[in-house]
Coordinates of C-alpha atoms in Angstrom, one line a residue:
M1 CA 3.8 52.8 86.0
A2 CA 2.7 49.2 85.0
I3 CA 4.4 47.8 88.2
G4 CA 2.8 50.5 90.3
L5 CA -0.8 49.5 89.1
L6 CA -0.2 45.8 89.6
L7 CA 0.9 46.5 93.2
W8 CA -2.2 48.5 93.8
L9 CA -4.3 45.6 92.5
L10 CA -2.5 43.1 94.8
L11 CA -3.1 45.5 97.7
A12 CA -6.8 46.0 96.9
K13 CA -7.4 42.3 96.7
G14 CA -5.6 41.6 100.0
L15 CA -7.5 44.2 101.9
A16 CA -10.8 43.0 100.5
L17 CA -10.0 39.5 101.6
E18 CA -9.1 40.7 105.1
G19 CA -12.7 41.2 106.3
A20 CA -13.9 37.9 104.8
V21 CA -11.3 35.4 105.7
G22 CA -9.6 36.9 108.7
V23 CA -6.0 35.7 108.7
T24 CA -5.7 34.1 105.2
F25 CA -4.5 35.7 102.1
S26 CA -4.2 34.7 98.5
S27 CA -3.5 36.4 95.2
R28 CA -2.5 35.6 91.6
L29 CA 1.0 36.7 90.5
V30 CA 0.9 38.6 87.2
H31 CA 4.0 38.9 85.0
R32 CA 4.7 42.6 84.1
F33 CA 4.7 41.8 80.3
S34 CA 1.9 39.2 80.2
E35 CA -1.3 39.5 78.1
E36 CA -3.4 39.9 81.3
A37 CA -1.3 43.0 82.3
K38 CA -1.5 44.3 78.8
V39 CA -5.3 44.0 78.8
H40 CA -5.5 45.8 82.2
L41 CA -3.3 48.6 81.1
A42 CA -5.4 49.0 77.9
S43 CA -8.5 49.3 80.0
R44 CA -6.9 52.1 82.0
G45 CA -6.2 54.0 78.8
N46 CA -2.4 53.7 78.9
G47 CA -2.0 53.7 75.2
S48 CA 1.5 55.2 75.2
V49 CA 2.8 52.3 77.3
L50 CA 1.3 49.7 75.0
Q51 CA 2.9 51.2 71.9
S52 CA 6.3 50.1 73.2
W53 CA 5.2 46.8 74.6
P54 CA 7.9 44.2 73.8
K55 CA 7.3 41.0 72.0
R56 CA 7.7 38.0 74.2
N57 CA 11.3 36.4 74.1
S58 CA 12.5 39.2 71.8
T59 CA 15.8 41.1 72.4
E60 CA 13.8 44.1 73.6
Y61 CA 11.9 41.9 76.0
F62 CA 14.9 40.6 77.8
R63 CA 16.7 44.0 77.6
L64 CA 13.8 45.6 79.5
L65 CA 13.7 42.7 82.1
L66 CA 17.5 43.0 82.6
R67 CA 17.2 46.8 83.1
S68 CA 14.5 46.2 85.6
D69 CA 16.7 43.7 87.5
V70 CA 19.6 46.2 87.6
T71 CA 17.3 48.9 88.9
R72 CA 15.9 46.6 91.5
Q73 CA 19.3 45.5 92.7
R74 CA 20.3 49.2 93.0
M75 CA 17.2 49.8 95.1
R76 CA 18.1 46.9 97.4
L77 CA 21.7 48.2 97.7
G78 CA 20.5 51.7 98.2
S79 CA 23.8 53.1 96.7
Q80 CA 26.9 51.9 94.9
Y81 CA 29.1 52.4 97.9
E82 CA 28.4 52.2 101.6
T83 CA 30.6 55.2 102.4
L84 CA 33.2 57.3 100.6
Y85 CA 35.9 59.5 101.9
P86 CA 38.5 62.0 100.4
S87 CA 41.3 60.0 98.7
E88 CA 43.9 61.3 101.3
G89 CA 41.9 59.5 104.1
G90 CA 39.3 61.9 105.1
Q91 CA 41.1 63.0 108.3
T92 CA 40.2 66.5 109.5
F93 CA 42.7 69.0 111.0
F94 CA 42.4 71.9 113.4
F95 CA 45.1 74.7 113.5
G96 CA 43.6 77.1 116.1
D97 CA 43.7 80.7 115.4
M98 CA 46.4 80.5 112.7
L99 CA 43.7 79.4 110.3
Y100 CA 40.6 81.0 112.0
W101 CA 39.6 78.2 114.2
L102 CA 38.2 76.1 111.4
H103 CA 38.4 72.4 110.7
Y104 CA 39.9 71.3 107.4
T105 CA 40.6 68.2 105.3
W106 CA 42.7 67.5 102.2
I107 CA 41.0 66.8 98.9
D108 CA 42.2 66.0 95.4
I109 CA 40.8 67.5 92.3
G110 CA 41.4 67.1 88.5
T111 CA 43.5 65.0 86.2
P112 CA 46.3 64.9 87.1
N113 CA 45.1 65.5 90.7
V114 CA 46.1 68.6 92.8
S115 CA 45.6 68.7 96.5
F116 CA 43.7 71.3 98.5
L117 CA 43.4 71.9 102.2
V118 CA 39.7 73.0 102.4
A119 CA 37.7 74.2 105.3
L120 CA 34.6 72.1 106.2
D121 CA 31.4 74.3 106.2
A122 CA 28.0 72.8 106.7
G123 CA 26.5 76.3 106.5
S124 CA 27.2 76.8 102.7
D125 CA 26.8 74.8 99.5
M126 CA 29.7 75.7 97.3
L127 CA 33.0 73.9 96.9
W128 CA 35.6 76.5 95.7
V129 CA 39.4 76.6 95.6
P130 CA 41.8 79.3 94.6
C131 CA 42.1 79.4 90.8
D132 CA 43.8 81.6 88.2
C133 CA 44.0 84.1 91.0
I134 CA 43.4 87.8 90.7
E135 CA 43.2 88.2 94.5
C136 CA 43.8 85.3 96.8
A137 CA 45.3 84.5 100.1
S138 CA 49.0 83.4 100.1
L139 CA 49.5 79.7 99.4
S140 CA 53.0 79.4 100.8
A141 CA 53.5 77.2 103.8
G142 CA 56.0 79.7 105.0
N143 CA 53.1 82.1 105.9
Y144 CA 51.4 79.5 108.0
N145 CA 53.8 78.0 110.5
V146 CA 51.4 75.0 111.1
L147 CA 51.7 73.6 107.6
D148 CA 54.3 71.2 106.2
R149 CA 53.6 71.8 102.5
D150 CA 52.4 74.6 100.2
L151 CA 48.8 75.0 99.4
G152 CA 47.5 74.2 95.9
Q153 CA 46.0 76.4 93.2
Y154 CA 43.5 75.1 90.6
T155 CA 44.3 75.7 86.9
P156 CA 41.6 74.4 84.7
S157 CA 43.6 74.3 81.6
L158 CA 46.1 71.8 83.3
S159 CA 43.3 69.3 84.2
N160 CA 42.3 66.8 81.4
T161 CA 38.9 66.3 82.9
S162 CA 38.0 70.0 83.5
R163 CA 35.3 71.9 81.6
H164 CA 33.4 75.1 82.0
L165 CA 29.8 74.9 83.5
P166 CA 27.8 76.6 80.7
C167 CA 25.3 79.4 81.5
G168 CA 22.5 77.2 80.2
H169 CA 23.1 74.6 82.9
K170 CA 20.3 74.2 85.4
L171 CA 22.8 74.8 88.3
C172 CA 24.0 78.1 87.0
D173 CA 22.3 80.7 89.2
Q174 CA 24.0 83.7 87.6
R175 CA 22.7 83.1 84.1
S176 CA 21.0 86.4 84.1
V177 CA 24.4 88.1 83.7
C178 CA 25.5 85.8 80.8
K179 CA 25.4 86.8 77.2
G180 CA 24.7 83.4 75.9
S181 CA 23.8 79.9 77.2
K182 CA 27.1 78.5 76.2
D183 CA 29.1 81.2 78.1
P184 CA 31.1 80.1 81.2
C185 CA 28.8 80.3 84.3
P186 CA 30.0 83.0 86.8
Y187 CA 29.4 82.8 90.5
I188 CA 29.7 84.9 93.6
V189 CA 29.0 83.8 97.1
Q190 CA 28.7 86.3 100.0
Y191 CA 29.3 85.0 103.6
V192 CA 27.9 86.0 106.9
S193 CA 31.4 87.3 108.0
A194 CA 31.7 91.0 107.1
N195 CA 32.8 91.7 103.6
T196 CA 33.8 88.1 103.1
S197 CA 33.1 86.6 99.7
T198 CA 34.4 84.4 96.8
S199 CA 33.8 85.0 93.1
G200 CA 34.9 83.5 89.7
Y201 CA 33.6 80.8 87.4
L202 CA 32.1 77.3 87.8
F203 CA 33.7 74.2 86.5
E204 CA 33.0 70.4 86.2
D205 CA 35.8 68.1 87.2
K206 CA 36.7 65.0 89.1
L207 CA 36.9 64.7 92.8
H208 CA 39.1 61.8 94.0
L209 CA 37.5 59.6 96.6
A210 CA 38.0 56.2 98.2
S211 CA 35.9 53.4 99.7
D212 CA 36.8 50.5 101.9
G213 CA 35.6 47.4 100.2
R214 CA 35.4 43.7 101.2
H215 CA 38.5 42.3 102.8
S216 CA 39.8 45.7 103.5
V217 CA 40.4 46.4 99.7
R218 CA 40.5 50.1 99.1
N219 CA 38.6 51.2 96.0
S220 CA 39.4 54.4 94.3
V221 CA 36.5 56.5 92.9
Q222 CA 36.5 59.6 90.7
A223 CA 33.3 61.5 91.1
S224 CA 32.1 64.4 88.8
I225 CA 31.5 67.5 90.9
I226 CA 31.0 71.2 90.3
L227 CA 33.5 73.5 91.9
G228 CA 34.1 77.3 92.0
C229 CA 37.3 78.6 90.3
G230 CA 37.8 81.2 93.1
R231 CA 39.6 84.0 91.1
K232 CA 38.9 86.7 93.7
Q233 CA 38.3 86.4 97.5
T234 CA 37.6 89.2 100.0
G235 CA 37.4 89.7 103.8
N236 CA 38.5 86.8 106.0
Y237 CA 39.5 84.8 103.1
L238 CA 42.5 87.1 102.6
Q239 CA 43.4 87.2 106.3
G240 CA 43.9 83.5 107.1
A241 CA 40.4 81.9 106.9
A242 CA 40.3 78.9 104.4
P243 CA 43.2 80.2 102.2
D244 CA 43.0 77.1 100.1
G245 CA 39.2 77.0 99.7
V246 CA 35.9 75.8 101.3
L247 CA 34.1 72.5 101.0
G248 CA 30.4 73.6 101.3
L249 CA 28.3 70.7 102.7
G250 CA 24.9 72.2 102.8
P251 CA 21.6 70.8 101.3
G252 CA 21.8 72.7 98.0
N253 CA 21.9 70.9 94.7
I254 CA 25.4 72.1 94.0
S255 CA 27.1 70.8 97.1
V256 CA 29.4 67.7 97.0
P257 CA 27.1 65.4 99.2
S258 CA 24.1 66.3 96.9
L259 CA 25.9 65.5 93.7
L260 CA 27.3 62.2 95.1
A261 CA 23.9 61.1 96.2
K262 CA 22.3 62.2 92.9
A263 CA 24.8 60.1 91.1
G264 CA 23.8 57.1 93.1
L265 CA 27.3 56.7 94.7
I266 CA 26.2 57.1 98.3
R267 CA 23.1 57.5 100.5
N268 CA 22.0 61.0 100.8
S269 CA 23.9 61.6 104.1
F270 CA 27.3 62.4 105.5
S271 CA 29.0 62.7 108.9
I272 CA 31.7 64.9 110.5
C273 CA 33.5 63.5 113.6
L274 CA 35.4 66.0 115.6
D275 CA 37.7 64.7 118.3
E276 CA 38.4 66.4 121.4
N277 CA 42.1 66.3 120.5
E278 CA 41.2 68.6 117.7
S279 CA 41.2 66.2 114.7
G280 CA 38.6 64.0 113.2
R281 CA 37.1 62.6 110.1
I282 CA 34.6 63.3 107.3
I283 CA 32.6 60.4 105.7
F284 CA 30.2 60.7 102.8
G285 CA 27.2 58.3 102.8
D286 CA 27.4 57.7 106.6
Q287 CA 23.9 57.5 108.2
G288 CA 25.2 56.8 111.7
H289 CA 24.8 54.0 114.2
A290 CA 21.5 52.5 115.4
T291 CA 22.0 53.7 118.9
Q292 CA 22.7 57.4 118.1
H293 CA 20.5 60.3 119.3
S294 CA 18.6 62.2 116.6
T295 CA 16.3 65.2 116.1
P296 CA 14.6 66.4 113.0
F297 CA 15.8 69.1 110.7
L298 CA 13.3 72.1 110.4
P299 CA 12.5 74.2 107.3
M300 CA 13.6 77.8 107.0
H301 CA 11.0 79.9 105.4
G302 CA 9.3 76.8 104.1
E303 CA 12.4 75.2 102.6
F304 CA 15.1 72.8 103.8
I305 CA 17.9 75.1 102.6
T306 CA 20.2 74.6 105.7
Y307 CA 20.6 72.5 108.8
I308 CA 18.2 74.0 111.3
V309 CA 17.2 72.1 114.4
G310 CA 14.8 73.0 117.3
V311 CA 16.3 73.4 120.8
E312 CA 13.8 72.9 123.5
S313 CA 15.9 74.4 126.4
F314 CA 19.5 75.2 127.3
C315 CA 20.7 73.6 130.6
V316 CA 23.4 74.9 132.9
G317 CA 24.4 72.4 135.6
S318 CA 21.2 70.6 136.7
L319 CA 19.0 73.5 135.8
C320 CA 17.2 73.6 132.4
L321 CA 16.4 77.3 132.0
K322 CA 12.8 78.4 131.2
E323 CA 12.0 80.3 128.1
T324 CA 15.3 79.3 126.4
R325 CA 13.6 77.6 123.4
F326 CA 15.2 78.5 120.0
Q327 CA 15.9 77.2 116.5
A328 CA 19.6 76.8 115.7
L329 CA 21.8 76.3 112.6
I330 CA 24.3 73.4 113.1
D331 CA 27.3 75.0 111.4
S332 CA 30.8 73.4 111.2
G333 CA 31.9 76.5 109.4
S334 CA 31.4 78.7 112.5
S335 CA 34.1 78.4 115.2
F336 CA 31.9 79.3 118.2
T337 CA 28.3 79.6 119.3
Y338 CA 25.8 82.5 119.0
L339 CA 22.4 82.6 120.8
P340 CA 19.4 84.9 120.5
N341 CA 19.9 87.8 122.8
E342 CA 17.3 86.9 125.4
V343 CA 18.5 83.3 125.6
Y344 CA 22.1 84.5 125.8
Q345 CA 21.4 86.8 128.8
K346 CA 19.6 83.9 130.7
V347 CA 22.5 81.4 129.9
V348 CA 25.5 83.6 130.7
K349 CA 23.9 84.9 134.0
E350 CA 23.2 81.3 135.1
F351 CA 26.7 80.1 134.1
D352 CA 28.3 83.1 136.0
K353 CA 26.1 82.1 139.1
Q354 CA 27.2 78.5 139.1
V355 CA 30.9 78.8 138.1
N356 CA 33.4 78.9 141.0
A357 CA 36.0 81.4 139.7
T358 CA 36.8 85.1 139.7
R359 CA 35.4 87.1 136.7
I360 CA 37.9 89.2 134.9
A361 CA 38.2 91.4 131.9
L362 CA 40.5 89.5 129.6
F363 CA 42.4 91.7 127.1
Q364 CA 41.4 91.4 123.5
S365 CA 38.7 88.8 124.3
T366 CA 35.6 88.8 122.2
W367 CA 33.6 87.2 125.0
E368 CA 32.0 89.0 127.9
Y369 CA 32.3 86.3 130.5
C370 CA 35.9 85.4 131.3
Y371 CA 37.5 84.1 134.6
N372 CA 40.7 83.6 136.4
A373 CA 40.9 80.0 137.5
S374 CA 42.8 77.5 139.4
S375 CA 43.1 73.8 138.4
Q376 CA 40.3 73.1 141.0
D377 CA 38.1 75.8 139.4
L378 CA 38.5 74.1 136.0
S379 CA 37.3 70.8 137.4
N380 CA 34.2 72.4 138.7
I381 CA 32.8 74.0 135.5
P382 CA 29.0 73.4 135.4
P383 CA 28.1 71.1 132.5
L384 CA 26.2 72.4 129.7
E385 CA 23.5 70.6 127.7
L386 CA 21.0 71.2 124.9
T387 CA 17.7 69.4 125.0
F388 CA 15.8 68.6 122.0
S389 CA 12.3 67.0 121.3
R390 CA 11.6 63.7 122.9
N391 CA 14.1 64.4 125.6
Q392 CA 17.1 63.9 123.4
R393 CA 20.1 65.5 125.1
F394 CA 23.3 66.8 123.7
L395 CA 26.0 67.3 126.4
I396 CA 28.6 69.9 125.4
Q397 CA 31.9 68.1 125.9
N398 CA 34.2 71.1 125.8
P399 CA 32.3 74.1 127.0
I400 CA 35.0 76.6 127.7
Y401 CA 37.9 78.3 126.0
I402 CA 41.3 78.4 127.9
D403 CA 43.5 81.4 126.9
P404 CA 46.9 80.0 126.1
A405 CA 48.7 83.3 126.7
S406 CA 47.6 83.2 130.3
Q407 CA 49.2 79.8 130.9
E408 CA 52.4 81.0 129.4
Q409 CA 52.4 83.8 132.0
G410 CA 51.8 81.3 134.9
Y411 CA 48.1 81.6 135.5
T412 CA 45.0 80.2 133.8
A413 CA 42.2 82.3 132.3
F414 CA 39.1 80.9 130.6
C415 CA 36.1 82.3 128.9
F416 CA 32.6 81.1 128.2
P417 CA 32.8 81.1 124.3
V418 CA 29.2 82.2 123.6
S419 CA 28.0 85.5 122.1
P420 CA 24.7 87.1 121.3
S421 CA 23.6 86.7 117.7
D422 CA 23.1 89.8 115.5
G423 CA 19.5 88.7 114.9
D424 CA 17.1 86.9 117.2
E425 CA 15.6 84.6 114.7
Y426 CA 18.2 81.8 114.7
A427 CA 21.1 80.7 116.9
T428 CA 24.3 79.2 115.6
I429 CA 25.9 76.1 117.1
G430 CA 29.6 76.2 116.1
Q431 CA 32.2 73.5 116.1
K432 CA 33.5 74.3 119.6
F433 CA 30.3 72.9 121.0
L434 CA 30.1 70.1 118.5
M435 CA 33.4 68.5 119.4
G436 CA 33.5 65.0 120.8
Y437 CA 30.8 63.7 118.5
R438 CA 30.1 61.8 115.3
M439 CA 27.6 64.2 113.9
V440 CA 25.3 62.8 111.1
F441 CA 23.6 65.0 108.6
D442 CA 21.1 62.6 107.4
R443 CA 19.4 64.5 104.4
E444 CA 17.6 61.5 103.2
N445 CA 15.5 61.3 106.4
L446 CA 15.8 65.0 107.3
R447 CA 17.5 64.3 110.7
F448 CA 20.5 65.4 112.6
G449 CA 22.2 62.5 114.5
W450 CA 24.9 62.4 117.2
S451 CA 26.9 59.9 119.2
R452 CA 30.2 59.6 121.0
W453 CA 32.7 58.0 118.7
N454 CA 36.4 57.3 118.1
C455 CA 36.9 59.5 115.2
Q456 CA 40.3 58.1 114.3
D457 CA 38.9 54.6 113.5
R458 CA 37.6 54.8 110.0
A459 CA 36.5 51.1 110.0
S460 CA 34.1 51.8 112.9
F461 CA 32.1 54.0 110.5
S462 CA 30.9 50.7 108.7
S463 CA 29.1 49.6 111.9
P464 CA 25.4 48.8 111.5
S465 CA 23.7 51.9 110.6
I466 CA 20.2 53.3 110.7
G467 CA 18.2 52.2 107.7
G468 CA 16.9 54.7 105.3
S469 CA 13.1 55.7 105.3
P470 CA 11.1 53.2 103.3
N471 CA 9.9 56.0 101.0
P472 CA 12.6 58.8 101.1
L473 CA 11.6 62.1 99.5
P474 CA 13.0 62.7 96.1
A475 CA 15.7 65.3 96.1
N476 CA 13.7 68.0 94.6
Q477 CA 10.9 67.5 97.2
Q478 CA 13.4 67.6 100.0
Q479 CA 14.5 71.1 99.0
S480 CA 11.1 72.7 99.0
V481 CA 8.3 72.5 101.6
P482 CA 5.2 74.7 101.0
D483 CA 4.6 75.7 104.7
A484 CA 7.2 76.6 107.3
R485 CA 4.8 75.5 110.0
V486 CA 4.7 71.8 108.8
V487 CA 4.7 69.0 111.2
P488 CA 8.3 67.9 111.9
P489 CA 9.2 64.6 110.0
A490 CA 9.5 62.7 113.3
I491 CA 5.8 63.3 114.0
A492 CA 4.1 63.5 110.6
G493 CA 2.2 60.5 109.3
H494 CA 1.9 58.7 112.6
T495 CA -1.5 57.2 113.6
S496 CA -3.6 58.5 116.4
P497 CA -2.5 57.6 119.9
K498 CA -6.1 57.4 121.1
P499 CA -7.6 54.1 122.1
S500 CA -10.5 54.6 119.7
A501 CA -8.3 54.8 116.7
A502 CA -8.6 51.0 116.1
T503 CA -9.9 47.9 117.9
P504 CA -7.2 45.4 119.0
G505 CA -8.6 42.7 116.7
L506 CA -8.6 44.9 113.7
T507 CA -5.1 46.1 114.3
Y508 CA -3.9 42.5 114.6
R509 CA -5.5 41.3 111.4
H510 CA -4.3 44.3 109.5
S511 CA -0.7 43.7 110.6
L512 CA -0.8 40.1 109.6
V513 CA -2.3 40.8 106.2
S514 CA 0.2 43.5 105.6
F515 CA 3.0 41.0 106.3
L516 CA 1.6 38.4 104.0
L517 CA 1.1 41.1 101.3
M518 CA 4.7 42.1 101.6
F519 CA 5.8 38.4 101.5
H520 CA 3.9 37.9 98.1
L521 CA 5.3 41.1 96.7
W522 CA 8.7 40.0 97.5
L523 CA 8.2 36.7 95.7
W524 CA 6.7 38.5 92.8
L525 CA 9.6 40.9 92.5
S526 CA 12.0 38.0 92.7
C527 CA 10.5 36.2 89.7

């Protein structure tokens, strides 16, 4: 509070001098624990602050100064680590229909650590793994011919760092069914897929991560996280989807990215890079490269509870279709893409018109538009592109699904892997359309970023990144916005573009004074 008042004094004095002296600026520097600062705070009625005012050169005096230095250094650094990744490397894996078309990564949990192959899901918040199972999928590698080792099961009693999350904890959503505040917190998560859910109890434990330090030294990090002990799964989770658990990456307070950022370990951001060769990488704290494209996240019913973006139009070939504007969930946990029905009809009909192949009814296909193709037909597939605000374009690198069974029988069949969504309010952009990009979920600046990247080169993720906002929203404010019709973050707060907004001379003087003010503040903070 004291520092904030002194900054306001310096700012007021600088602006007052602006009109009188033009391009000169001067101010006195006031120590935060000086008698002058004490008198000023007393005049402002801050008696509670003065009661704990340290005596000059006392132990408390130097302790407070040291604490201020540490805080300031952390502010300059932004976070303890530039990036973090799962201790087994952060590489992602894709196993096709054997594991429900999802992307996975290996993570280690507990002490001693146990490995889990978890599905990456940006559409949910919970990290859960099979645990003390009542009803779980098989964990034997023999049931999944794409795996080279058995899957793990979490047993809380075997981890030295495991403990129940009590019902009285602020992150326990099911406390209404608890008998007491110290009881273990139960959880249940229902997913969009029919009758698919996980339930059990919440635990606190250690997630094993790593960071590349200076001179390529690898640092090991154990981060406290909250996970679901998934005792009972239903639906797709018993039929091959995420048999070893799900890593929820959503904006909710309980998700792993949120907990890592709140602990000051990373910036409030992460990236998923999905190669076209069906592998990739996940990096926590990554805010992307300075040259990446980006578009703002939009609130859903007034809150930033999931990763929604606004699509201006859907382009097929060189034609951007009219009246194809929609809002879409960016969801790595969905295999394919679902469009509002009216948009879907326009897109598939235009694709069908432009594609040079014979349409067929493909047996057991969930998609309406499938084709019999030659190698020449495949090379003439019309490009697909999403356009966002400010003419930001997202070229879909792999727009079709080739049926492997047809190739085994000596011909090639492909489908346009897009379906109409059940509701018309939101679309879902699934991982098939996201492949080929380093996708950045910048929760600190409420933006989705993308760029073409070599996902296998982990060192390249330390390239110069986009800086955070000068005044990022606190975590609790990022989660709640009072009006769903608020101006997108990319536009809010900008000055008027009209010439009458400011005269050229005033704009120049104000910029120079602002620079001098910031320079003086830097000197003051360094004292």
